[in-house]
């Protein structure tokens, strides 16, 4: 009889709003917002614990410094970009629809029941036969037997009358354990979780055994064996209660609270078994409580439904506990559902009763639904709670005897919305049918092909709905395992059941938002052959939960590489059958394996792309190519699919069907050219990121260490993620890396520069660059993760507790909060890892262990954390520490120091400043000064191999020059050398230079150190060292340096500092480089330094002396050229000095002009024209004018003659003005001084002009004043030759020019007579020829004869005698 529901009007009904649409949900960044969901529960559900992962995805990104959804244009390092991609991918997996989303209101019948083994959701693994001993015991049964499974322990059990036996069904020859001592027949058995604190920690389970007389508690301890099995032991607890005529048939326990509930087969009451460690006042150790009482009409449907009175023999057939909501469900023999709330005070309150009629009434209001599978004569045969972690609204699923699954949602009294969830403190008040899932089509009907079934439209949109299938009729037993595995058993005869299995098609459900045409609740199903009758079924593996909140909870694809595969055990009368969940990767691999030729392969790939999308297809094909596909072998082993054909097909699918990157138009500016940031990477990239994120999801946000305190050992540091888990992830990533390396030439984006040759447009080139950037970032991340995991493994191989305890407080705090994402992708994580490496090395050094072994292991396994250079550094540090222990003065200590230096020098480019400082200080403390200096020099060189620092110095140290940073890097090393030099000098002051003629140790070490300094070829170092010497006031130290760079340094610095210039010429002079010293002194004299004129003259004088000295390697011509240049300039400087002195005494200069004159003359050496025109000529210093002529090589005779005339006139006038001395005396002094200064130059000291000028001056102005012949005496005294004077006087005599004409010619005649007389006396003393030669003497004699008449008597007589003497000499 079917119910007529087609014409039922849609109107509001009390407690049931079937056709009312669900409250709007706002999907914002993947989170489903529940308007009336308690805040505390929301927060709890947003946290997930994926084997150590305890923060939500969004919080992971924030904690590690990556913000999900950051603008693509932001510049990121490759590792940061890859980390951001992983976070976004994890977030995408977290956005998997919750159960409420894809199990919508109304009916459905979407199944893909396929005959293709490749697409089966479950696969049979093995059948374990019953032990022979069980059959032997079974044959002895007298009253009753029962069988069941403890599947998570891999044990099965059987009761035979009063005996209980259990065995490991996976063992080929298991031992039976149990008990036979109690005398009563066993009626029920249940394995529960005990209340914490009542039993020893080893008692992890309680075996609740009900007999016809009592209920007893048996302790169960389970341990994992080395082979992976479970070893079980039973312990008597002496906890039991009498039943007094009750026959208990149902027992259930709460895993969260440890509470135990039971019911009898003759009543509807719900009892609780209480237990505690010891008896208390008014409370025994073990007791039972009736929570319902005899007066509860619990099974009454209520007056609203009017289905009559309560039956007399109704009893509880099923119990189930939902710990996440604090609810206990019971099912009666009349298919009535009761809900009890587990109160926090260990109470139990009845909240809801839902009869079968009420359920059918709710279903009757579903529009256009007609079926005979939901008639009043059906029954509910199972109840399965759905936890709050799996769904917000849906609370319960029941299975009917016709194979229909009914989903219920519940509401609470204080809810603000019709559909909500409840917490453990908020009991529901109403229960409504939310969804009905009808059985698949009858077996007699054709099996739906996947390509056809995917075209079916969901209910409400015209989808075909199968509501009359009898494929699961009659259903005897059914069970649901989260996240939706459904096992249904239909009896075919008395000893055989038909099995139906279905599971959500996770890949399609994940895409239902982007493909509205897909069925919202698609399931994959199969009908395996069982061949026996099911007695019990259980979940062997841990319950599946991708995330602990409804969002993402059922995303099996996210955990298919990361979590154990679901496995179910079915106990039958013939043995235990195990079935394992087939992951998407397993289906894909099997599909390829069965696809055969290329045509079949391409067809399957296209089907996969259509169903699951290109990104999921790429991720799955990549996983298969990397060996992730599993299959059951012929010997019932689950093994990886390693068939080369399958792996190659998967490789081709990833490469050839990976899609193309594309430009996202809405990310481009109007009319702008596309950029790398506007390119959406290919599905291949998305698939790669999916695969990587799913491999590392359980560790990505997990902390690396967790700390506990032990009373015995203190701080204990343990891995937050098991090392075996890390090893598995690392191996999978290594396989991935090998795959990418071997196939990169075929993958666009990894092929390298060769791929650019295949592009034809600029746009294609940009797209390829973007793809390369994205893929390359992920490749780098994979390498970082592999090394990071290796580092953690090495870390926990050491005494990690001691290592962490030795860290500084702030570093330790950072390590405590460091997660794997930070270690893999952040600079801070890498720095912390290096801190840990140093701590490991320091600990090994301190304990005397072999550092090289540990360091080499680190280098080999995680080179980025500990490179080959790090190994050498650690070894060098160890050598240095051993040298300190041996003593620097011992031979072994010195050898260790030299070896340590050699090792440090090998890795100078890898030393940090901290390591360098420690090494230098250690060397210095052991008086190994030369080693400390050499090491610092090598590190400085490695920090700036291109010597940019020296270029910056040579360019004058310009500000804001990038090369200045290179000098700063070197400077930090040089500063350490300065400290060494200070220590060295201090030690030298306290030591003795030699003992018994031998150099002391301190002297030798000083010599070694300064030899390193002097022989260093680092010019930048020498520059810095000399700067430091000058800053310390140790100027004289520069003169002792034996280095070729000191001259360059002094030359460079002398341009701006006269003190350095002084040091430079002193340095040259001290080493015999006189020519170079003269050049520096000449430059100083010519420089613009604020030097006085006397200082400049002094420099010129020194320069002249040095230039006059022979210098090795200097050509004579070069030396003479310099000497002349210096001499000429010295002459000018002397003239300027004379002008300065004249100006000081010149009262004609006004006082206000004097500072200007002084500043100009007492400074730089002025040019000739300035000295002449501005000073000498204007001031009437004609003697100086003559000197300027001479120095300037001015040879104009008239100018020179006029200047001499002006000089005589001015000197005469000045002498008369002063009154002393006599004018002629002043003239004599001027002539004498100029004759010497001008060196009797024929040009500047023209005798032919001077003699007439002087004679005329003497005749006209000084006649009769002073000696008679003072003019001739002066000229002869300064070296004017007699013959020159005679020739000039003779010409004057015969020229008869004024004033010497007429009788005044006698004046010249006397002068001639005086000169000839002195000349002849000079010959008489043996000086040269007589009067210049015989012919000259004869001419002079004739001239004397001509003069004789003009002379006076006395002079005439003298003339006669002189003439006779000459003639006598000529004979």
Coordinates of N, CA and C in Angstrom, one line a residue, residues 1044-1221:
X1044 N 104.2 48.9 -0.7 CA 104.1 49.8 -1.9 C 102.9 50.6 -1.9
X1045 N 101.9 50.3 -1.1 CA 100.6 51.0 -1.1 C 100.7 52.3 -0.3
X1046 N 101.7 52.4 0.6 CA 101.8 53.6 1.4 C 102.1 54.8 0.6
X1047 N 102.9 54.7 -0.5 CA 103.1 55.8 -1.3 C 101.9 56.2 -2.1
X1048 N 101.2 55.2 -2.6 CA 99.9 55.6 -3.3 C 98.9 56.2 -2.4
X1049 N 98.9 55.7 -1.1 CA 98.0 56.3 -0.1 C 98.4 57.7 0.2
X1050 N 99.7 58.0 0.4 CA 100.1 59.3 0.8 C 99.9 60.3 -0.4
X1051 N 100.1 59.7 -1.6 CA 99.9 60.6 -2.8 C 98.5 61.0 -2.9
X1052 N 97.6 60.0 -2.7 CA 96.2 60.3 -2.8 C 95.7 61.3 -1.7
X1053 N 96.2 61.1 -0.5 CA 95.8 61.9 0.6 C 96.5 63.3 0.6
X1054 N 97.7 63.3 0.0 CA 98.5 64.6 0.0 C 97.8 65.7 -0.8
X1055 N 96.9 65.3 -1.7 CA 96.2 66.3 -2.5 C 95.4 67.2 -1.6
X1056 N 94.9 66.7 -0.5 CA 94.0 67.5 0.4 C 94.6 67.8 1.7
X1057 N 95.7 67.2 2.1 CA 96.3 67.4 3.4 C 97.8 67.7 3.3
X1058 N 98.2 68.9 3.8 CA 99.6 69.2 3.7 C 100.4 68.4 4.7
X1059 N 99.8 67.9 5.8 CA 100.5 67.0 6.7 C 100.9 65.7 6.1
X1060 N 99.9 65.2 5.3 CA 100.2 63.9 4.6 C 101.2 64.2 3.5
X1061 N 101.2 65.3 2.9 CA 102.2 65.6 1.8 C 103.6 65.7 2.5
X1062 N 103.7 66.3 3.7 CA 104.9 66.3 4.4 C 105.4 64.9 4.7
X1063 N 104.5 64.0 5.1 CA 104.8 62.6 5.3 C 105.3 62.0 4.1
X1064 N 104.7 62.3 3.0 CA 105.1 61.7 1.7 C 106.6 62.0 1.3
X1065 N 107.0 63.3 1.4 CA 108.4 63.6 1.0 C 109.3 63.1 2.0
X1066 N 108.9 63.1 3.3 CA 109.7 62.5 4.3 C 109.9 61.0 4.1
X1067 N 108.8 60.3 3.7 CA 108.9 58.9 3.4 C 109.9 58.6 2.3
X1068 N 109.8 59.5 1.2 CA 110.7 59.3 0.1 C 112.2 59.6 0.5
X1069 N 112.4 60.6 1.3 CA 113.8 61.0 1.7 C 114.4 59.9 2.6
X1070 N 113.5 59.3 3.5 CA 114.0 58.3 4.4 C 114.4 57.1 3.7
X1071 N 113.9 56.8 2.5 CA 114.2 55.6 1.7 C 115.1 55.9 0.5
X1072 N 115.7 57.2 0.5 CA 116.6 57.5 -0.6 C 116.0 57.9 -1.9
X1073 N 114.6 58.1 -1.9 CA 114.0 58.5 -3.1 C 114.0 60.0 -3.2
X1074 N 115.2 60.6 -3.5 CA 115.4 62.0 -3.4 C 114.6 62.7 -4.5
X1075 N 114.7 62.1 -5.7 CA 114.0 62.7 -6.8 C 112.5 62.8 -6.6
X1076 N 111.9 61.7 -6.1 CA 110.4 61.8 -5.7 C 110.1 62.8 -4.6
X1077 N 111.1 62.9 -3.7 CA 110.9 63.8 -2.6 C 110.9 65.2 -3.1
X1078 N 111.8 65.5 -4.1 CA 111.9 66.8 -4.7 C 110.6 67.2 -5.4
X1079 N 110.1 66.2 -6.1 CA 108.8 66.4 -6.8 C 107.7 66.8 -5.8
X1080 N 107.6 66.1 -4.7 CA 106.6 66.4 -3.7 C 106.8 67.8 -3.1
X1081 N 108.0 68.1 -2.8 CA 108.3 69.4 -2.3 C 108.0 70.5 -3.3
X1082 N 108.3 70.3 -4.5 CA 108.0 71.3 -5.6 C 106.5 71.5 -5.6
X1083 N 105.7 70.3 -5.6 CA 104.3 70.4 -5.6 C 103.7 71.1 -4.4
X1084 N 104.3 70.9 -3.3 CA 103.9 71.6 -2.1 C 104.1 73.1 -2.2
X1085 N 105.3 73.5 -2.8 CA 105.6 74.9 -3.0 C 104.6 75.6 -3.9
X1086 N 104.1 74.8 -4.9 CA 103.1 75.3 -5.9 C 101.7 75.1 -5.4
X1087 N 101.4 74.4 -4.3 CA 100.1 74.0 -4.0 C 99.3 75.2 -3.5
X1088 N 98.0 74.9 -3.3 CA 97.1 76.0 -2.8 C 96.9 75.8 -1.3
X1089 N 97.7 75.0 -0.6 CA 97.6 74.9 0.8 C 97.9 76.3 1.4
X1090 N 97.4 76.5 2.6 CA 97.6 77.8 3.2 C 99.0 77.9 3.8
X1091 N 100.0 77.9 3.0 CA 101.4 78.0 3.4 C 102.0 79.4 3.2
X1092 N 102.9 79.7 4.1 CA 103.5 81.0 4.0 C 104.5 81.0 2.9
X1093 N 105.0 82.1 2.5 CA 106.0 82.2 1.4 C 107.3 81.6 1.9
X1094 N 107.6 81.8 3.1 CA 108.9 81.3 3.7 C 108.8 79.7 3.6
X1095 N 107.7 79.2 4.0 CA 107.5 77.7 3.9 C 107.7 77.2 2.5
X1096 N 107.1 77.9 1.6 CA 107.3 77.5 0.2 C 108.7 77.6 -0.3
X1097 N 109.4 78.7 0.1 CA 110.8 78.8 -0.2 C 111.6 77.7 0.4
X1098 N 111.2 77.3 1.7 CA 111.9 76.2 2.3 C 111.7 74.9 1.6
X1099 N 110.5 74.6 1.1 CA 110.2 73.4 0.3 C 111.0 73.5 -0.9
X1100 N 111.1 74.6 -1.6 CA 111.9 74.7 -2.8 C 113.4 74.5 -2.6
X1101 N 113.8 75.0 -1.4 CA 115.2 74.8 -1.1 C 115.5 73.3 -0.9
X1102 N 114.6 72.7 -0.2 CA 114.8 71.2 0.0 C 114.7 70.5 -1.3
X1103 N 113.8 70.9 -2.1 CA 113.6 70.3 -3.4 C 114.8 70.5 -4.3
X1104 N 115.4 71.6 -4.2 CA 116.6 71.9 -5.0 C 117.8 71.0 -4.5
X1105 N 117.9 70.8 -3.2 CA 118.9 70.0 -2.7 C 118.7 68.5 -3.1
X1106 N 117.4 68.1 -3.0 CA 117.1 66.7 -3.4 C 117.3 66.4 -4.8
X1107 N 116.9 67.5 -5.6 CA 117.0 67.3 -7.1 C 118.5 67.3 -7.5
X1108 N 119.3 67.9 -6.7 CA 120.7 68.0 -7.1 C 121.4 66.6 -6.7
X1109 N 120.8 65.8 -5.9 CA 121.3 64.6 -5.5 C 121.0 63.4 -6.5
X1110 N 122.0 62.6 -6.7 CA 121.7 61.5 -7.6 C 120.8 60.5 -7.0
X1111 N 119.8 60.1 -7.8 CA 118.8 59.1 -7.3 C 118.8 57.9 -8.2
X1112 N 118.7 56.7 -7.6 CA 118.8 55.5 -8.4 C 117.6 55.3 -9.3
X1113 N 117.9 55.1 -10.6 CA 116.9 54.9 -11.5 C 116.4 56.1 -12.2
X1114 N 116.9 57.3 -11.9 CA 116.5 58.6 -12.4 C 117.5 59.0 -13.4
X1115 N 117.1 59.3 -14.7 CA 118.0 59.7 -15.7 C 118.6 61.1 -15.4
X1116 N 119.8 61.4 -15.8 CA 120.4 62.7 -15.6 C 119.6 63.8 -16.2
X1117 N 119.1 63.6 -17.4 CA 118.3 64.7 -18.0 C 117.0 65.0 -17.2
X1118 N 116.4 64.0 -16.7 CA 115.2 64.2 -15.9 C 115.5 64.9 -14.6
X1119 N 116.6 64.5 -14.0 CA 117.0 65.2 -12.8 C 117.4 66.7 -13.0
X1120 N 118.1 66.9 -14.1 CA 118.4 68.3 -14.4 C 117.2 69.1 -14.8
X1121 N 116.3 68.5 -15.4 CA 115.0 69.2 -15.8 C 114.3 69.6 -14.5
X1122 N 114.2 68.7 -13.6 CA 113.5 69.0 -12.3 C 114.3 70.1 -11.6
X1123 N 115.6 69.9 -11.6 CA 116.4 70.9 -10.8 C 116.3 72.3 -11.4
X1124 N 116.2 72.4 -12.7 CA 116.0 73.7 -13.3 C 114.6 74.3 -12.9
X1125 N 113.6 73.4 -13.0 CA 112.3 73.9 -12.7 C 112.2 74.4 -11.2
X1126 N 112.9 73.6 -10.3 CA 112.9 74.1 -8.9 C 113.6 75.4 -8.8
X1127 N 114.8 75.4 -9.4 CA 115.6 76.6 -9.3 C 114.9 77.9 -9.8
X1128 N 114.3 77.7 -11.0 CA 113.5 78.9 -11.5 C 112.4 79.3 -10.6
X1129 N 111.7 78.4 -10.0 CA 110.6 78.7 -9.1 C 111.2 79.3 -7.8
X1130 N 112.3 78.8 -7.4 CA 112.9 79.4 -6.2 C 113.4 80.8 -6.4
X1131 N 113.9 81.1 -7.6 CA 114.2 82.5 -7.9 C 113.0 83.4 -7.8
X1132 N 111.9 82.9 -8.4 CA 110.7 83.7 -8.4 C 110.3 83.9 -6.9
X1133 N 110.3 82.8 -6.1 CA 109.9 82.9 -4.8 C 110.8 83.9 -4.0
X1134 N 112.1 83.9 -4.3 CA 113.0 84.8 -3.6 C 112.6 86.2 -4.0
X1135 N 112.4 86.4 -5.3 CA 112.0 87.8 -5.7 C 110.7 88.2 -5.0
X1136 N 109.8 87.3 -4.9 CA 108.5 87.6 -4.2 C 108.8 87.9 -2.7
X1137 N 109.7 87.1 -2.2 CA 110.1 87.4 -0.7 C 110.7 88.8 -0.6
X1138 N 111.5 89.1 -1.5 CA 112.2 90.5 -1.5 C 111.1 91.5 -1.6
X1139 N 110.1 91.3 -2.5 CA 109.1 92.3 -2.7 C 108.3 92.4 -1.4
X1140 N 108.0 91.2 -0.7 CA 107.3 91.2 0.5 C 108.0 92.0 1.6
X1141 N 109.3 91.8 1.7 CA 110.0 92.6 2.7 C 110.1 94.1 2.4
X1142 N 110.2 94.4 1.1 CA 110.2 95.8 0.8 C 108.8 96.4 1.1
X1143 N 107.7 95.6 0.8 CA 106.4 96.1 1.1 C 106.2 96.3 2.6
X1144 N 106.8 95.5 3.4 CA 106.6 95.6 4.9 C 107.2 97.0 5.3
X1145 N 108.3 97.4 4.6 CA 109.0 98.6 5.1 C 108.5 99.8 4.3
X1146 N 107.7 99.6 3.3 CA 107.2 100.7 2.5 C 106.0 101.4 3.1
X1147 N 106.3 102.7 3.5 CA 105.3 103.4 4.2 C 104.2 104.0 3.2
X1148 N 104.5 103.8 2.0 CA 103.5 104.3 1.0 C 102.2 103.5 1.0
X1149 N 102.3 102.3 1.5 CA 101.1 101.4 1.5 C 100.2 101.8 2.6
X1150 N 99.0 102.0 2.3 CA 98.0 102.4 3.3 C 97.7 101.2 4.2
X1151 N 97.4 101.5 5.5 CA 97.1 100.4 6.4 C 96.0 99.5 6.0
X1152 N 94.9 100.1 5.4 CA 93.8 99.3 5.1 C 94.1 98.3 3.9
X1153 N 95.1 98.7 3.1 CA 95.5 97.8 2.0 C 96.5 96.8 2.4
X1154 N 97.1 97.0 3.5 CA 98.3 96.1 3.8 C 97.8 94.6 4.0
X1155 N 96.7 94.3 4.7 CA 96.3 92.9 4.8 C 96.1 92.2 3.4
X1156 N 95.6 93.0 2.5 CA 95.4 92.4 1.1 C 96.7 92.1 0.5
X1157 N 97.7 93.1 0.6 CA 99.0 92.9 0.0 C 99.7 91.7 0.7
X1158 N 99.6 91.7 2.0 CA 100.3 90.6 2.8 C 99.7 89.2 2.4
X1159 N 98.4 89.1 2.3 CA 97.8 87.8 2.0 C 98.2 87.4 0.6
X1160 N 98.4 88.3 -0.3 CA 98.7 87.9 -1.7 C 100.2 87.6 -1.8
X1161 N 101.0 88.4 -1.2 CA 102.5 88.1 -1.3 C 103.0 87.0 -0.4
X1162 N 102.3 86.8 0.7 CA 102.8 85.8 1.7 C 102.0 84.5 1.5
X1163 N 101.8 84.1 0.3 CA 101.0 82.9 0.0 C 101.6 82.2 -1.2
X1164 N 100.7 81.9 -2.1 CA 101.2 81.2 -3.3 C 102.2 82.0 -4.1
X1165 N 103.0 81.4 -4.8 CA 104.0 82.1 -5.6 C 103.3 82.7 -6.8
X1166 N 103.5 84.0 -7.0 CA 102.8 84.7 -8.0 C 103.5 84.6 -9.3
X1167 N 102.8 84.8 -10.4 CA 103.5 84.8 -11.7 C 104.3 86.1 -11.9
X1168 N 105.1 86.1 -12.9 CA 106.0 87.2 -13.2 C 105.3 88.5 -13.4
X1169 N 104.3 88.5 -14.3 CA 103.6 89.7 -14.7 C 103.0 90.4 -13.5
X1170 N 102.5 89.6 -12.5 CA 101.9 90.1 -11.3 C 102.9 90.8 -10.5
X1171 N 104.0 90.1 -10.3 CA 105.1 90.6 -9.4 C 105.6 91.9 -10.1
X1172 N 105.8 91.9 -11.4 CA 106.4 93.1 -12.0 C 105.4 94.3 -12.1
X1173 N 104.3 94.0 -12.7 CA 103.4 95.1 -13.0 C 102.7 95.6 -11.7
X1174 N 102.4 94.7 -10.8 CA 101.6 95.1 -9.6 C 102.5 95.6 -8.5
X1175 N 103.7 95.1 -8.4 CA 104.5 95.5 -7.2 C 105.9 96.1 -7.6
X1176 N 106.7 95.3 -8.3 CA 108.1 95.8 -8.4 C 108.2 97.1 -9.2
X1177 N 107.6 97.2 -10.4 CA 107.7 98.3 -11.2 C 107.0 99.5 -10.6
X1178 N 105.8 99.3 -10.1 CA 105.0 100.4 -9.5 C 105.7 101.0 -8.3
X1179 N 106.3 100.1 -7.5 CA 106.9 100.6 -6.3 C 108.4 101.1 -6.5
X1180 N 108.8 100.9 -7.8 CA 110.2 101.5 -8.1 C 111.3 100.6 -7.6
X1181 N 111.0 99.3 -7.4 CA 112.1 98.4 -7.0 C 112.7 97.8 -8.2
X1182 N 113.6 98.7 -8.8 CA 114.2 98.4 -10.1 C 115.2 97.3 -10.1
X1183 N 115.8 97.1 -8.9 CA 116.7 95.9 -8.8 C 115.9 94.6 -8.9
X1184 N 114.8 94.7 -8.3 CA 113.9 93.5 -8.4 C 113.4 93.3 -9.8
X1185 N 113.1 94.4 -10.5 CA 112.7 94.3 -11.8 C 113.7 93.6 -12.7
X1186 N 115.0 93.9 -12.4 CA 116.1 93.2 -13.2 C 116.1 91.7 -12.9
X1187 N 115.9 91.4 -11.6 CA 115.8 90.0 -11.2 C 114.7 89.3 -11.9
X1188 N 113.5 90.0 -12.0 CA 112.4 89.4 -12.7 C 112.7 89.2 -14.2
X1189 N 113.4 90.2 -14.8 CA 113.8 90.1 -16.2 C 114.6 88.8 -16.3
X1190 N 115.5 88.6 -15.4 CA 116.4 87.5 -15.5 C 115.7 86.2 -15.4
X1191 N 114.8 86.2 -14.4 CA 114.1 84.9 -14.1 C 113.1 84.6 -15.3
X1192 N 112.5 85.7 -15.8 CA 111.6 85.5 -16.9 C 112.3 85.5 -18.3
X1193 N 113.6 85.5 -18.3 CA 114.3 85.5 -19.5 C 113.9 86.6 -20.5
X1194 N 113.7 87.8 -19.9 CA 113.3 88.9 -20.7 C 114.6 89.6 -21.2
X1195 N 114.8 89.8 -22.5 CA 116.1 90.1 -23.1 C 116.1 91.4 -23.9
X1196 N 115.1 92.3 -23.6 CA 115.1 93.5 -24.4 C 116.1 94.5 -23.9
X1197 N 117.2 94.8 -24.7 CA 118.3 95.6 -24.2 C 117.9 97.0 -23.7
X1198 N 117.0 97.6 -24.4 CA 116.6 98.9 -24.0 C 115.9 98.9 -22.7
X1199 N 115.0 97.9 -22.5 CA 114.3 97.8 -21.2 C 115.3 97.6 -20.1
X1200 N 116.3 96.8 -20.3 CA 117.2 96.5 -19.3 C 118.1 97.7 -19.0
X1201 N 118.5 98.4 -20.1 CA 119.3 99.6 -19.9 C 118.5 100.7 -19.1
X1202 N 117.3 100.9 -19.5 CA 116.4 101.9 -18.9 C 116.2 101.5 -17.4
X1203 N 116.0 100.3 -17.1 CA 115.8 99.8 -15.7 C 117.1 100.1 -14.9
X1204 N 118.3 99.9 -15.5 CA 119.5 100.2 -14.8 C 119.6 101.7 -14.5
X1205 N 119.2 102.4 -15.5 CA 119.3 103.9 -15.3 C 118.3 104.3 -14.2
X1206 N 117.1 103.7 -14.3 CA 116.1 104.1 -13.2 C 116.6 103.6 -11.8
X1207 N 117.3 102.5 -11.8 CA 117.8 102.0 -10.6 C 118.9 103.0 -10.0
X1208 N 119.8 103.5 -10.8 CA 120.8 104.4 -10.4 C 120.1 105.7 -9.9
X1209 N 119.2 106.1 -10.6 CA 118.5 107.4 -10.2 C 117.8 107.2 -8.9
X1210 N 117.0 106.1 -8.8 CA 116.2 105.9 -7.6 C 117.1 105.7 -6.4
X1211 N 118.2 105.0 -6.6 CA 119.1 104.7 -5.5 C 119.7 106.1 -5.0
X1212 N 120.1 106.8 -6.0 CA 120.7 108.1 -5.6 C 119.7 109.0 -4.8
X1213 N 118.5 109.1 -5.4 CA 117.5 109.9 -4.7 C 117.2 109.4 -3.3
X1214 N 117.0 108.1 -3.2 CA 116.7 107.5 -1.9 C 117.8 107.8 -0.9
X1215 N 119.0 107.7 -1.4 CA 120.2 107.9 -0.4 C 120.2 109.3 0.0
X1216 N 120.0 110.2 -0.9 CA 120.0 111.6 -0.6 C 118.9 111.9 0.4
X1217 N 117.7 111.3 0.2 CA 116.6 111.5 1.0 C 116.8 111.0 2.4
X1218 N 117.5 109.9 2.5 CA 117.8 109.3 3.8 C 119.0 110.0 4.5
X1219 N 119.9 110.5 3.7 CA 121.1 111.2 4.3 C 122.2 110.3 4.5
X1220 N 122.1 109.0 4.4 CA 123.1 108.1 4.6 C 122.7 106.8 3.9
X1221 N 123.7 106.1 3.5 CA 125.1 106.4 3.4 C 125.4 107.3 2.2

